Short mmCIF file of C-alpha atoms in Angstrom, two decimals:
data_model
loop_
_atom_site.label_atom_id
_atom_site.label_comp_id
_atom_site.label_asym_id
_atom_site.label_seq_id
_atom_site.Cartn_x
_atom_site.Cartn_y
_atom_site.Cartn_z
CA UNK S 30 -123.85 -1.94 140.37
CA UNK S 31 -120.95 -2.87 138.36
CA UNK S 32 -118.21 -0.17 139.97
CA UNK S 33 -114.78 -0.58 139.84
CA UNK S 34 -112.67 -0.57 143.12
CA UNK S 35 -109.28 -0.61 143.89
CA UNK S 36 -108.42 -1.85 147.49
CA UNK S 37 -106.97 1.29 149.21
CA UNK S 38 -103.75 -0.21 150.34
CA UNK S 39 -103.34 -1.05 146.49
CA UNK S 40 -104.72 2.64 145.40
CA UNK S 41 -101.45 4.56 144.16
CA UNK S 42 -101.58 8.12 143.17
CA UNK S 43 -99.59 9.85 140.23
CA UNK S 44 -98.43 13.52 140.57
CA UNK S 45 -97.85 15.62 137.74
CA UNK S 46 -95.86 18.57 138.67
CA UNK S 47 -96.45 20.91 135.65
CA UNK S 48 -99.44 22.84 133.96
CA UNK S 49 -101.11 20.91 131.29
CA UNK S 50 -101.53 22.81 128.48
CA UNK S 51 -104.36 22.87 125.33
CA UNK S 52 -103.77 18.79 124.15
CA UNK S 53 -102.28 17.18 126.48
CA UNK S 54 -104.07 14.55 128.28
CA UNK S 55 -102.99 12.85 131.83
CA UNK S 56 -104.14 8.93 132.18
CA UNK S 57 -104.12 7.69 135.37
CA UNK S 58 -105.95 3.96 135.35
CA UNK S 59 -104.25 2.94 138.62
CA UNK S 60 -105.44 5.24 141.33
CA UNK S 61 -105.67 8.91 141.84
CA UNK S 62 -104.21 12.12 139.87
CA UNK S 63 -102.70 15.24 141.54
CA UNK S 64 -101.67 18.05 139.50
CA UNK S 65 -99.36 20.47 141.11
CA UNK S 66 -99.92 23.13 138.57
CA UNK S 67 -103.12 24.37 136.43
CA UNK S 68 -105.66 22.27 133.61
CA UNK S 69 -106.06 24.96 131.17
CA UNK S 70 -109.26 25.05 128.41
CA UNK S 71 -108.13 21.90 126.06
CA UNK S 72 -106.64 19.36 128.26
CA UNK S 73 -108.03 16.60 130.37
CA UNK S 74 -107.22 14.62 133.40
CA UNK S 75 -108.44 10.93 133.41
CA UNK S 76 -108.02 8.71 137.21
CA UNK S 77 -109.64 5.71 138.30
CA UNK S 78 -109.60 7.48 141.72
CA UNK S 79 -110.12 11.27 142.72
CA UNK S 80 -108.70 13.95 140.81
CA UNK S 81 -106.83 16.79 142.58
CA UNK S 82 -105.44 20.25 141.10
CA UNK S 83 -103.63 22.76 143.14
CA UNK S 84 -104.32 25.31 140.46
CA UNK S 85 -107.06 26.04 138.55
CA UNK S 86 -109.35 23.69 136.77
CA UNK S 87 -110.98 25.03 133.47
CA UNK S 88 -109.94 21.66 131.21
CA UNK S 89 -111.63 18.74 131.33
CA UNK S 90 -111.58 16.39 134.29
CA UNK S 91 -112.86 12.60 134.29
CA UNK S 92 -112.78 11.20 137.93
CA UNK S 93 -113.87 7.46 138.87
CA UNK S 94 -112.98 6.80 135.09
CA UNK S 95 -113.52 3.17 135.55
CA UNK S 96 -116.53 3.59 136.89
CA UNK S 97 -116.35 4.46 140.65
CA UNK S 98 -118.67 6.66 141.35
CA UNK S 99 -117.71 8.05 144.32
CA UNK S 100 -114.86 9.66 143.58
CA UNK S 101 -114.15 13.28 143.73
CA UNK S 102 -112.90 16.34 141.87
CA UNK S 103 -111.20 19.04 143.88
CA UNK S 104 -109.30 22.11 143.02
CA UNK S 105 -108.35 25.65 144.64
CA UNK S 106 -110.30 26.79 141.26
CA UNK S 107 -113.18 24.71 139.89
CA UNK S 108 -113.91 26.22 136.94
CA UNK S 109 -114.06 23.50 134.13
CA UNK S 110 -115.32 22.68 130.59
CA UNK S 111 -116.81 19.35 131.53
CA UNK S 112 -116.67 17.09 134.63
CA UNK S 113 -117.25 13.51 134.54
CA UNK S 114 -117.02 11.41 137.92
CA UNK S 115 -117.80 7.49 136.60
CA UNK S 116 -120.31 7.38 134.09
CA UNK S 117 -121.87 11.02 135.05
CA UNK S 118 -121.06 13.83 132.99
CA UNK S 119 -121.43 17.98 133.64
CA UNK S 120 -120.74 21.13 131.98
CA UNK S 121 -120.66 24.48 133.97
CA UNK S 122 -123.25 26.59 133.97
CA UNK S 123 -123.19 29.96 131.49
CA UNK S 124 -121.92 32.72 134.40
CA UNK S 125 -118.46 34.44 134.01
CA UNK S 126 -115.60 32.74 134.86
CA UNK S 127 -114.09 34.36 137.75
CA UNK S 128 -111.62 33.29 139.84
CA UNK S 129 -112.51 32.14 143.39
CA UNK S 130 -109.58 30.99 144.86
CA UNK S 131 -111.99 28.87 147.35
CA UNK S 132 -111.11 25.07 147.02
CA UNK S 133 -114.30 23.24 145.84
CA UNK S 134 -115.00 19.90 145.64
CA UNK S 135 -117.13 17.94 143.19
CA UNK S 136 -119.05 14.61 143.69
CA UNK S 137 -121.73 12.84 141.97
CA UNK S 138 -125.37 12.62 144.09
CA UNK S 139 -127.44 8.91 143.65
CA UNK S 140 -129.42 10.71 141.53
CA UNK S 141 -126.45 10.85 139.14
CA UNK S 142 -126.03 14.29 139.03
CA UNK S 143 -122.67 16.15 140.19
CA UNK S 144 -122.68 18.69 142.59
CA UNK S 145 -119.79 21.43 143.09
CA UNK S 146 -119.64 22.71 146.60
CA UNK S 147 -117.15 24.75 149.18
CA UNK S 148 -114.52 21.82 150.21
CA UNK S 149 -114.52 21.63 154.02
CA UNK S 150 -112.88 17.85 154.16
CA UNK S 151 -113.81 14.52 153.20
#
């Protein structure tokens, strides 16, 4: 079907050991993103791989950005303004955003949608 994979010997991951604030975008082509800190409202997160935040999520996050579809979004708070994992996009549904402090985990179905769900491991 066309998706990109990187061998996973070859699969490198980038950590970013700050908060991203309103603007700033992370670009990770090469592999996986973990982001030691929050994505606040405004900033994005872009990996060929899986996209991890130990924080909270409410920015934008783009997962399997090169069109791997079964990569995953997780974060200790999954609250975001859009996810995309490959070439499938969401945006949360109208509730109040609370804080949950339960690591979730989001992946996209066959069907192409993307469901968020309690992470209990790969």
């Amino acid at each position: 079907d066309g998706e990109y994979s990187l061998p996973a010997q070859e699969e490198k991951t980038q950590f970013v050991r700050q908060t991203l604030r309103s603007g700033q975008v992370e670009r990770f082509l090469e592999g996986n993103v973990v982001i030691v800190g929050d994505v606040n409202p405004g900033a994005e997160v872009i990996a060929a791989g899986d996209i991890i935040v130990l924080g909270t999520l409410r920015g934008v996050a783009h997962a399997g950005a090169l069109g791997k579809t079964s990569s995953v979004i997780i974060a200790i708070n999954l609250v975001p303004t859009q996810l995309r994992i490959g070439r499938f996009l969401t945006r949360p549904p109208t509730r109040k955003q609370r804080s949950r402090d339960q690591v979730e985990i989001a992946r996209s179905q066959e069907d192409g949608t993307i469901v968020v769900e309690e992470f209990n491991g790969l």
